[in-house]
C-alpha cells in the first residue's frame, strides 16, 4: 500500500506550479545551448575528475561543446550509481525524449543531438519552465548587478553578499562597490551609505531576498562603529595585505549592517552555513569546496536575538547540523528551514533531514526545496527527487503511521513546496 | 506482515505497568486542573510562539485558563504536523474521550469542557495513572525540598543538583543550602558537610537518583581541596561578581563531591548532557534553551574512571551524540543509556537512536524511556510514541531480520521498558 | 517483493570469492585453536565486562581455555541482543554446525566441543577460508616484521605504522627500528633512510598497503627538515620525558615521510581516523579505546593536496564523520571509502553510511568491507552482515526506487565487494 500511496501523492504534488527560491540562473541565458552546458555542471565534472579523469582533459581550453561532452561521457560509467547522474538521465528523458539506462561512448552523440534539436527551438526556455512547472526562479545577483534586461517577475532578484563580507579588502570589490553606488568610501559612514544604496537599488527592481554563504568558523557579533572604523582604515591602507583580524572585524560589521538593511527593507536573509572554499585547489571549476562539519547554530545566537524582525531561511551544508536547525526553528520565530543544500542534497540525507523537520517544526516555517541550478533544465530532476522523498515521508509517517487522510498529507506537501515560499518571501 | 507484527508487539507492551524514571511532576499537584495546564506546556507555547504568536499574547498576566486555551488554540493549526501536537490529540482522546483531527477555534471549547469534566473528578490523578499504566513516577526535587506531604512510593524523590554546581555564587542559593542543612558555610569543609547532610535527608525519604543537566562545555575533573577552598573564598567575598574561573572550579569540585556521595549512598547519578540555557531570552517560559551539538563524552572520561561504583544513566540532547553514548555504554560498565531527551524526543530520532542502542549495548544497560512531564497526562502519549518506535525496531530488526520469536522480542521490550528501571534504580 | 529481492541479491553476492583488505590475522596461527580464541575476542570480553562481569574474573591469569569459555558464557545472556553476539551464533552454525538461539550455561560446553572437533582437523584453516569464500587476507604487520614463514599471496603484508608516528620517543621502538633496518639513528637523515629501508623490505615481500590509526586531534602538516631535526634531537636526548610538542612535530614529519614513501612505492595509505587509546584503562584487553566524534577531514586537507598520487582508503570511527568522508571522496580523486570500522560496524550504522556512499561517490572509489578480524572464523559472519546491508540498499534504493535491473544492482555489489579491492590495491 505504501508504494502506491506514495506514487499517488507524488503525482498530485507534481501538478503544482512552483517558485524556485534559490538558483544561480543567468537571466540573460537561462536555458542550455548544448548538452555541454548540462554536462559542464560541476556535479559531473567533479565526479568524473574524482573517478579518474584529469582536470586538464576535462577543462582543456578551446575544446568545443561536442568534444567536451564526448570526453565527459567516457567518465560517466564510474558514476552511474550516483543520484547526481540520475538527474541527467531523468532530464534527458523528460526534456529531450532521450531514454537510456546509461550514457557512454555508444550513445552520447545521440543524446547530444537530441538535446541540441530541442535547445535550438526558440521557445526552449518556456518549454522547460512549463514542463517543470516553474513560474518564477530566484537569482543570485552580484551586489553591482544592474538588474536590467530581464523579466524580474520570472527571474526574481536576490542580493548575494559574500563579496561584501569576505572580500572587501580586495580593491576590485571595493571599486565595484564605489562605482555602482556612486559613493567614495573613505570612512565607515560611506560604506554604510553604499550598502544602503545597494538595498534601495535592489528593492527598486523587486528583490525578494538577501543571501550569503558562510564558512564553518563564522560567528557574527555586533561590532561597534569605532572598532569597525579602525579596521576599515587598516584595510584602506593595506588592502589584501591587511591582518586577518581587521578583515574579520569589518566582515562582521558589514554582515550586521546587511541584517539591519534586511530589517528595514523587510527582506528575508538567506544564510547558507558551513562551506570552506578552495579546500581542494587542484579540483575542477566549482569542484574545490568542502567543509568542516563541526559548526553550530549557537554561533548565530546573537544575530537571531538582535534581529527578531528579520526572517532567516537557513541552509546547512552537513546533515549533522540538521537537528540543530530543527531545534532552532522550533524555538526561534525568525529561523526557518530552507531546502537541502549541495552535499546534503542526495536522497538518504534529504529523506532523513526532511522527516526530522516535518515532525517537529511548525509547518509554516519550512521551505521545502530549491534547485541551486545554473541552467533551467536541472530544476525538473532535482525537484522530482525532492518530491519523491517528500511523498515517502507523507505516505509513511503521516498517512500510515499518523492516520492522516491523503488529502491532508498532500496539503502539507503543497504548503512546504509552494505556500511557504509565497508567504516567507512576500508574494502574498 | 511487519505492520501487523508491530501492532501485536505494541499491544503486548502496552499492558505493562511502568515506572517513569524522570519527570518534573509536582507531587502536591500532579494532574492538570484545566486544559490550560496541558496547553501551557512549553512544547505548545514555544511552538505557537515560533509559528507567529507573540509572547505577550501567550503570557499576558492575569488571563484566565480558558482564555489562555482560546488564544493558544488559534496557533495550533500551524503545528498540527508535529509529534508534539500529536501528544495532545492522543491524550485528549484516551483520557478525555475527546476525538478530533485538529484543535482550532471551532472545537477548543468543547475540548476544554471535556477535559474539565474529567479533571474535576476527585480521583482524576488515579484515573490517569491507571489508564497510563504507571505505578511510580520519579520527581525532580530541589536540594532543599522537605519531601513531605506525599507518598514517596508513588512519587519517588530524585535529588536535582544543577543549582549547587552552577549557581552556588548566588546568595539565595547559598542561603537556602545553609538553612536546609543547618550549616553555616565559611569553609570548604562546611560545604562538604552541607552536601552530605542533603544526601542523608534525601536517603531518609527514599531518594532513588541524583540528577543534573549539563552544558556542552562542561568537562569535569577532580579539583584539589586547596584549589577549591580558594575558589570558595573568592565566591564568598564577591558573590555573583566573582570571576568565571572560580565559579567553574568550585562547580567541578561540587560535582565531584556529588558523585562521591552517590557512591556512598549507592545512588545512580543521572547526567543530562548538552543544554545551553537561555539562548533565546526573548522566548516564552521554558522555551529559551538550545544547544551546541559539539559535545563529546570524552569530557566525562575522568569521571567514569574515578567512580566505577556509580552508575551513570546518561541522556544526550542531540542525536549526533547518541553513537558516542552507545560506544561508551558498550565499554564502560557504569555508563547506561537513559531515554530520549527533549529535542531528540521525536519519532525519527527516537527510532534511529534506539536501534543503534539495541543492536550494540548489553540489554541490561538500557533505560528505555522517561516522560520528562510536568503534568501526569503527558506520560500516556509520550510513552505510547516510544512504544511504537520500540515495537517497530523489535518487529523489523529482531523478529524479521534476526529471526527472533515474538515472545523473545517482547521480553527484550519488557526489560528495556520496566526491568532495567527496577534493577538500575534499586527497586529489586 | 523487497524481501525476496534482497534475498536473491544476497545469495548471488554470497557466491563471490573475496579478498579481505584489513585484518589482524597472525599468519602463523590464523585460525582458532579452541572456542576461547573466539570468545576471547574483545567484542565479547568487553561486552561481558560492561554487562557486569569483573575484569579479574574474565582475565584471571592461568585459566584454561575451557574455563574461560565457561565464565564468559555466563555473561552472554546480557548481550544476546547485540549484533556482536549474532556473529558468534552465525559462525557457530555455519562453521561448527552448532545451532542455538542463545549461548548459556546449558549449552556452552556442547558448543565448545563442537568447535574443538572442527578446529582439530588439520585443514581447518582451509575449510574456514573456503566456506567463507576468501582467497586473500590482508595482515597488520609491525614495521619490524620479517614477513617470513607464510604464504604472502594468501596473507598479504600491510605495513602498520602507528608506532613510528606516535611512539618513536620510546627507546624500545627506536631500537627495534634501528635493528631491523640496520641503521643507527643519530640524525634525521638516518631516520629517513631507516623508513625507506622498511618500505623496501615490505615491497620485497609483496606489501599491498601502508596503514595507520589516528586520534581525533591529529592534523598533519608538512614539517621542515630543520624543525624536525630539532625535535628529533630533543627526543634522542630525553626519550619519553620529551615535551609533547617535539613528539607531535616529529610524528607529523614521520607521517609525511610515510606518505612520500607510499607515493614512491605506489602503495595506498589506509587512514583509520578517530580513535582515542586507553580512555578506559580499567577495561579488558583491547576494550579500553573510545573516541571523540568531533573530528573533521579538513584536518587532512594539506595531506590530500600534497600527495595526489597516493590513494588514501579512509575509515572513520564515528558515523557522524561519514558524510564528510562521502563529500571528500566525491571531490578528491585520491580519497576512497574503506569499510565500516569498529563502533560503526553494526547494522544500522552500516546501512546508513553505505547508502550515503552508494548514492553519491563514484562506484570505483568504494571499498565495501573488511573484517578487522583476529581469527579467520570471524570473516564469515561479519561479511554476511555487510552483505545483508548491501543487499538491502541494492534492492530498495537501486532496483525498486531507481528501477535498475537486478543484474545491474548485483554488478555494483560485486564491484564494491571485490572489484575495487583488486584495482585499488593493485591486484590487477
CSV table of N, CA and C in Angstrom, one decimal, chain A residues 301-418:
chain,number,residue,atom,x,y,z
A,301,UNK,N,23.6,32.9,17.6
A,301,UNK,CA,22.7,33.2,18.7
A,301,UNK,C,22.5,34.8,18.8
A,302,UNK,N,23.6,35.5,18.8
A,302,UNK,CA,23.4,37.0,18.9
A,302,UNK,C,22.6,37.5,17.7
A,303,UNK,N,22.9,37.0,16.6
A,303,UNK,CA,22.2,37.5,15.4
A,303,UNK,C,20.7,37.3,15.5
A,304,UNK,N,20.3,36.0,15.8
A,304,UNK,CA,18.9,35.7,15.9
A,304,UNK,C,18.2,36.6,16.9
A,305,UNK,N,18.9,36.8,18.0
A,305,UNK,CA,18.3,37.7,19.1
A,305,UNK,C,18.2,39.1,18.7
A,306,UNK,N,19.2,39.6,17.9
A,306,UNK,CA,19.3,41.0,17.6
A,306,UNK,C,18.3,41.4,16.5
A,307,UNK,N,17.9,40.5,15.7
A,307,UNK,CA,17.1,40.9,14.6
A,307,UNK,C,15.8,40.0,14.5
A,308,UNK,N,14.9,40.2,15.5
A,308,UNK,CA,13.7,39.4,15.6
A,308,UNK,C,12.8,39.7,14.4
A,309,UNK,N,13.0,40.8,13.8
A,309,UNK,CA,12.1,41.2,12.7
A,309,UNK,C,12.5,40.7,11.3
A,310,UNK,N,13.7,40.1,11.3
A,310,UNK,CA,14.2,39.5,10.0
A,310,UNK,C,14.0,38.0,10.0
A,311,UNK,N,13.5,37.5,8.9
A,311,UNK,CA,13.4,36.0,8.8
A,311,UNK,C,14.7,35.5,8.2
A,312,UNK,N,15.2,34.5,8.8
A,312,UNK,CA,16.4,33.8,8.3
A,312,UNK,C,16.2,32.4,7.8
A,313,UNK,N,16.0,32.3,6.5
A,313,UNK,CA,15.9,31.0,5.9
A,313,UNK,C,17.3,30.4,5.9
A,314,UNK,N,17.4,29.2,6.6
A,314,UNK,CA,18.7,28.7,6.8
A,314,UNK,C,18.9,27.3,6.1
A,315,UNK,N,20.1,27.3,5.4
A,315,UNK,CA,20.5,26.0,4.8
A,315,UNK,C,21.8,25.6,5.5
A,316,UNK,N,21.9,24.3,5.7
A,316,UNK,CA,23.1,23.8,6.3
A,316,UNK,C,23.8,22.8,5.4
A,317,UNK,N,25.1,22.9,5.3
A,317,UNK,CA,25.8,22.0,4.3
A,317,UNK,C,25.9,20.6,4.8
A,318,UNK,N,26.0,20.3,6.1
A,318,UNK,CA,26.1,19.0,6.6
A,318,UNK,C,24.9,18.5,7.3
A,319,UNK,N,24.5,17.3,7.0
A,319,UNK,CA,23.3,16.8,7.6
A,319,UNK,C,23.4,16.7,9.1
A,320,UNK,N,24.6,16.6,9.7
A,320,UNK,CA,24.7,16.6,11.1
A,320,UNK,C,24.2,17.9,11.8
A,321,UNK,N,24.2,19.0,11.0
A,321,UNK,CA,23.7,20.2,11.6
A,321,UNK,C,22.2,20.3,11.5
A,322,UNK,N,21.6,19.4,10.8
A,322,UNK,CA,20.1,19.5,10.6
A,322,UNK,C,19.3,19.4,11.9
A,323,UNK,N,19.8,18.6,12.9
A,323,UNK,CA,19.0,18.6,14.1
A,323,UNK,C,19.1,20.0,14.8
A,324,UNK,N,20.2,20.6,14.8
A,324,UNK,CA,20.3,21.9,15.4
A,324,UNK,C,19.3,22.9,14.7
A,325,UNK,N,19.3,22.8,13.4
A,325,UNK,CA,18.4,23.6,12.6
A,325,UNK,C,17.0,23.4,13.0
A,326,UNK,N,16.6,22.1,13.1
A,326,UNK,CA,15.3,21.8,13.6
A,326,UNK,C,15.0,22.4,14.9
A,327,UNK,N,15.9,22.3,15.8
A,327,UNK,CA,15.6,22.8,17.2
A,327,UNK,C,15.6,24.3,17.2
A,328,UNK,N,16.5,25.0,16.5
A,328,UNK,CA,16.5,26.4,16.5
A,328,UNK,C,15.2,27.0,15.8
A,329,UNK,N,14.7,26.3,14.7
A,329,UNK,CA,13.5,26.7,14.0
A,329,UNK,C,12.3,26.4,14.9
A,330,UNK,N,12.4,25.4,15.8
A,330,UNK,CA,11.3,25.0,16.7
A,330,UNK,C,11.1,26.1,17.7
A,331,UNK,N,12.1,26.9,18.1
A,331,UNK,CA,12.1,27.9,19.1
A,331,UNK,C,12.1,29.3,18.6
A,332,UNK,N,13.0,29.6,17.7
A,332,UNK,CA,13.1,31.0,17.3
A,332,UNK,C,12.1,31.3,16.2
A,333,UNK,N,11.2,32.3,16.4
A,333,UNK,CA,10.2,32.6,15.3
A,333,UNK,C,10.9,33.0,14.0
A,334,UNK,N,12.1,33.6,14.1
A,334,UNK,CA,12.7,34.1,12.8
A,334,UNK,C,13.6,33.2,12.1
A,335,UNK,N,13.7,31.9,12.6
A,335,UNK,CA,14.5,30.9,11.9
A,335,UNK,C,13.6,29.9,11.2
A,336,UNK,N,13.8,29.8,9.9
A,336,UNK,CA,13.1,28.9,9.1
A,336,UNK,C,14.0,28.0,8.3
A,337,UNK,N,13.6,26.8,8.0
A,337,UNK,CA,14.5,25.8,7.3
A,337,UNK,C,14.3,26.1,5.8
A,338,UNK,N,15.5,25.9,5.1
A,338,UNK,CA,15.5,26.2,3.7
A,338,UNK,C,16.2,25.1,2.9
A,339,UNK,N,15.4,24.2,2.3
A,339,UNK,CA,15.9,23.2,1.3
A,339,UNK,C,17.0,22.3,1.9
A,340,UNK,N,17.7,21.7,0.9
A,340,UNK,CA,18.7,20.6,1.2
A,340,UNK,C,19.9,20.9,0.3
A,341,UNK,N,20.9,21.4,0.9
A,341,UNK,CA,22.0,22.1,0.2
A,341,UNK,C,23.1,21.2,-0.2
A,342,UNK,N,23.4,21.1,-1.5
A,342,UNK,CA,24.7,20.6,-2.0
A,342,UNK,C,25.1,19.2,-1.5
A,343,UNK,N,26.0,19.1,-0.6
A,343,UNK,CA,26.4,17.8,-0.1
A,343,UNK,C,25.4,17.1,0.7
A,344,UNK,N,24.3,17.7,1.1
A,344,UNK,CA,23.2,17.1,1.8
A,344,UNK,C,22.0,16.9,0.8
A,345,UNK,N,22.2,17.1,-0.4
A,345,UNK,CA,21.1,17.0,-1.4
A,345,UNK,C,21.2,15.7,-2.2
A,346,UNK,N,21.3,14.6,-1.4
A,346,UNK,CA,21.2,13.3,-2.0
A,346,UNK,C,20.1,12.5,-1.2
A,347,UNK,N,19.4,11.5,-1.9
A,347,UNK,CA,18.2,11.0,-1.3
A,347,UNK,C,18.2,10.7,0.2
A,348,UNK,N,19.2,9.9,0.7
A,348,UNK,CA,19.1,9.5,2.0
A,348,UNK,C,19.2,10.6,3.0
A,349,UNK,N,20.1,11.6,2.7
A,349,UNK,CA,20.1,12.8,3.6
A,349,UNK,C,18.9,13.6,3.5
A,350,UNK,N,18.4,13.8,2.3
A,350,UNK,CA,17.1,14.6,2.2
A,350,UNK,C,16.0,13.9,3.0
A,351,UNK,N,15.9,12.6,2.8
A,351,UNK,CA,14.8,11.9,3.5
A,351,UNK,C,14.9,12.1,5.0
A,352,UNK,N,16.1,11.8,5.5
A,352,UNK,CA,16.3,11.9,7.0
A,352,UNK,C,16.1,13.3,7.5
A,353,UNK,N,16.6,14.3,6.8
A,353,UNK,CA,16.6,15.6,7.3
A,353,UNK,C,15.1,16.2,7.2
A,354,UNK,N,14.5,15.8,6.1
A,354,UNK,CA,13.1,16.3,5.9
A,354,UNK,C,12.2,15.7,7.0
A,355,UNK,N,12.3,14.4,7.2
A,355,UNK,CA,11.4,13.8,8.2
A,355,UNK,C,11.6,14.5,9.6
A,356,UNK,N,12.8,14.7,10.0
A,356,UNK,CA,13.1,15.4,11.3
A,356,UNK,C,12.4,16.8,11.3
A,357,UNK,N,12.4,17.5,10.2
A,357,UNK,CA,11.8,18.8,10.1
A,357,UNK,C,10.3,18.7,10.2
A,358,UNK,N,9.7,17.8,9.4
A,358,UNK,CA,8.3,17.7,9.3
A,358,UNK,C,7.6,17.3,10.6
A,359,UNK,N,8.4,16.5,11.4
A,359,UNK,CA,7.7,16.0,12.6
A,359,UNK,C,7.9,17.0,13.8
A,360,UNK,N,8.7,18.1,13.7
A,360,UNK,CA,8.9,18.9,14.9
A,360,UNK,C,8.9,20.4,14.7
A,361,UNK,N,8.8,20.9,13.5
A,361,UNK,CA,8.9,22.4,13.2
A,361,UNK,C,7.5,22.8,12.7
A,362,UNK,N,7.0,24.0,13.2
A,362,UNK,CA,5.7,24.5,12.6
A,362,UNK,C,5.7,24.4,11.1
A,363,UNK,N,4.6,24.0,10.5
A,363,UNK,CA,4.5,23.7,9.1
A,363,UNK,C,4.7,25.0,8.3
A,364,UNK,N,4.4,26.2,8.9
A,364,UNK,CA,4.6,27.4,8.1
A,364,UNK,C,6.0,27.9,8.1
A,365,UNK,N,6.9,27.2,8.6
A,365,UNK,CA,8.3,27.6,8.7
A,365,UNK,C,9.3,26.8,7.9
A,366,UNK,N,8.8,26.1,6.9
A,366,UNK,CA,9.7,25.1,6.2
A,366,UNK,C,9.6,25.4,4.7
A,367,UNK,N,10.7,25.8,4.2
A,367,UNK,CA,10.8,26.0,2.7
A,367,UNK,C,11.4,24.7,2.2
A,368,UNK,N,10.5,23.9,1.5
A,368,UNK,CA,10.9,22.6,1.1
A,368,UNK,C,12.2,22.5,0.3
A,369,UNK,N,12.3,23.2,-0.8
A,369,UNK,CA,13.4,22.9,-1.7
A,369,UNK,C,13.7,24.0,-2.6
A,370,UNK,N,14.9,24.1,-3.0
A,370,UNK,CA,15.4,25.0,-4.1
A,370,UNK,C,16.3,24.1,-4.9
A,371,UNK,N,16.5,24.5,-6.2
A,371,UNK,CA,17.3,23.7,-7.1
A,371,UNK,C,18.8,24.0,-7.1
A,372,UNK,N,19.1,25.3,-6.8
A,372,UNK,CA,20.5,25.7,-6.8
A,372,UNK,C,21.1,25.6,-8.2
A,373,UNK,N,20.3,25.5,-9.2
A,373,UNK,CA,20.7,25.2,-10.6
A,373,UNK,C,21.4,26.4,-11.2
A,374,UNK,N,22.3,26.1,-12.2
A,374,UNK,CA,22.9,27.1,-13.1
A,374,UNK,C,22.2,27.2,-14.4
A,375,UNK,N,21.5,26.1,-14.8
A,375,UNK,CA,20.7,26.0,-16.1
A,375,UNK,C,19.4,25.5,-15.8
A,376,UNK,N,18.4,26.0,-16.4
A,376,UNK,CA,17.0,25.7,-16.1
A,376,UNK,C,16.6,24.2,-16.1
A,377,UNK,N,17.3,23.5,-17.0
A,377,UNK,CA,17.0,22.0,-17.2
A,377,UNK,C,17.1,21.2,-15.9
A,378,UNK,N,17.9,21.7,-14.9
A,378,UNK,CA,18.1,20.9,-13.7
A,378,UNK,C,17.0,21.0,-12.7
A,379,UNK,N,16.1,22.0,-12.8
A,379,UNK,CA,15.0,22.1,-11.8
A,379,UNK,C,14.2,20.8,-11.8
A,380,UNK,N,13.9,20.3,-13.0
A,380,UNK,CA,13.0,19.2,-13.1
A,380,UNK,C,13.5,17.9,-12.3
A,381,UNK,N,14.7,17.4,-12.6
A,381,UNK,CA,15.0,16.2,-11.9
A,381,UNK,C,15.3,16.5,-10.4
A,382,UNK,N,15.8,17.6,-10.1
A,382,UNK,CA,16.1,17.9,-8.7
A,382,UNK,C,14.8,18.0,-7.9
A,383,UNK,N,13.9,18.8,-8.4
A,383,UNK,CA,12.6,18.9,-7.6
A,383,UNK,C,11.9,17.5,-7.6
A,384,UNK,N,12.0,16.7,-8.7
A,384,UNK,CA,11.4,15.4,-8.6
A,384,UNK,C,12.0,14.5,-7.5
A,385,UNK,N,13.3,14.6,-7.4
A,385,UNK,CA,14.0,13.8,-6.3
A,385,UNK,C,13.4,14.2,-5.0
A,386,UNK,N,13.3,15.6,-4.8
A,386,UNK,CA,12.8,16.0,-3.5
A,386,UNK,C,11.3,15.6,-3.4
A,387,UNK,N,10.5,15.7,-4.4
A,387,UNK,CA,9.1,15.3,-4.3
A,387,UNK,C,9.0,13.8,-4.0
A,388,UNK,N,9.9,13.0,-4.5
A,388,UNK,CA,9.8,11.6,-4.1
A,388,UNK,C,10.1,11.4,-2.6
A,389,UNK,N,11.1,12.1,-2.1
A,389,UNK,CA,11.4,12.0,-0.7
A,389,UNK,C,10.2,12.5,0.1
A,390,UNK,N,9.7,13.6,-0.3
A,390,UNK,CA,8.5,14.2,0.4
A,390,UNK,C,7.3,13.3,0.4
A,391,UNK,N,7.1,12.7,-0.7
A,391,UNK,CA,5.9,11.8,-0.8
A,391,UNK,C,6.1,10.5,0.1
A,392,UNK,N,7.4,10.1,0.2
A,392,UNK,CA,7.7,9.0,1.0
A,392,UNK,C,7.4,9.3,2.5
A,393,UNK,N,7.8,10.4,2.9
A,393,UNK,CA,7.6,10.8,4.3
A,393,UNK,C,6.1,11.1,4.6
A,394,UNK,N,5.4,11.7,3.6
A,394,UNK,CA,4.0,12.0,3.8
A,394,UNK,C,3.2,10.7,3.8
A,395,UNK,N,3.6,9.7,3.0
A,395,UNK,CA,2.9,8.5,2.9
A,395,UNK,C,3.1,7.7,4.2
A,396,UNK,N,4.4,7.5,4.5
A,396,UNK,CA,4.7,6.6,5.6
A,396,UNK,C,4.4,7.2,7.0
A,397,UNK,N,5.0,8.4,7.2
A,397,UNK,CA,4.9,9.0,8.6
A,397,UNK,C,3.5,9.6,8.8
A,398,UNK,N,2.9,10.3,7.8
A,398,UNK,CA,1.7,11.0,8.1
A,398,UNK,C,0.4,10.1,7.8
A,399,UNK,N,0.4,9.5,6.6
A,399,UNK,CA,-0.9,8.8,6.3
A,399,UNK,C,-0.9,7.4,7.0
A,400,UNK,N,0.2,6.7,6.9
A,400,UNK,CA,0.2,5.3,7.5
A,400,UNK,C,0.4,5.4,9.0
A,401,UNK,N,1.5,6.0,9.5
A,401,UNK,CA,1.8,5.9,10.9
A,401,UNK,C,0.9,6.9,11.7
A,402,UNK,N,0.5,8.0,11.2
A,402,UNK,CA,-0.2,9.0,12.0
A,402,UNK,C,-1.7,9.1,11.5
A,403,UNK,N,-2.1,8.2,10.6
A,403,UNK,CA,-3.5,8.1,10.2
A,403,UNK,C,-4.1,9.4,9.6
A,404,UNK,N,-3.3,10.2,8.9
A,404,UNK,CA,-3.8,11.3,8.3
A,404,UNK,C,-4.5,10.9,7.0
A,405,UNK,N,-5.5,11.7,6.5
A,405,UNK,CA,-6.0,11.4,5.2
A,405,UNK,C,-5.0,11.8,4.1
A,406,UNK,N,-5.2,11.2,3.0
A,406,UNK,CA,-4.3,11.5,1.9
A,406,UNK,C,-4.4,13.0,1.5
A,407,UNK,N,-5.6,13.6,1.5
A,407,UNK,CA,-5.8,15.0,1.2
A,407,UNK,C,-5.0,15.9,2.2
A,408,UNK,N,-5.1,15.5,3.4
A,408,UNK,CA,-4.4,16.3,4.4
A,408,UNK,C,-2.9,16.3,4.2
A,409,UNK,N,-2.4,15.1,3.9
A,409,UNK,CA,-0.9,15.0,3.7
A,409,UNK,C,-0.5,15.8,2.5
A,410,UNK,N,-1.3,15.7,1.5
A,410,UNK,CA,-1.0,16.5,0.2
A,410,UNK,C,-1.0,18.0,0.5
A,411,UNK,N,-1.9,18.4,1.3
A,411,UNK,CA,-2.0,19.8,1.7
A,411,UNK,C,-0.7,20.3,2.4
A,412,UNK,N,-0.2,19.4,3.3
A,412,UNK,CA,1.1,19.7,3.9
A,412,UNK,C,2.2,19.8,2.9
A,413,UNK,N,2.2,18.9,2.0
A,413,UNK,CA,3.2,18.9,0.9
A,413,UNK,C,3.1,20.2,0.1
A,414,UNK,N,1.9,20.6,-0.2
A,414,UNK,CA,1.7,21.8,-1.0
A,414,UNK,C,2.3,23.0,-0.3
A,415,UNK,N,2.0,23.1,1.0
A,415,UNK,CA,2.5,24.2,1.8
A,415,UNK,C,4.0,24.3,1.8
A,416,UNK,N,4.6,23.2,1.9
A,416,UNK,CA,6.1,23.1,2.0
A,416,UNK,C,6.7,23.4,0.7
A,417,UNK,N,6.1,22.9,-0.4
A,417,UNK,CA,6.6,23.1,-1.7
A,417,UNK,C,6.4,24.5,-2.3
A,418,UNK,N,5.2,25.1,-2.0
A,418,UNK,CA,4.8,26.3,-2.6
A,418,UNK,C,4.4,27.4,-1.7
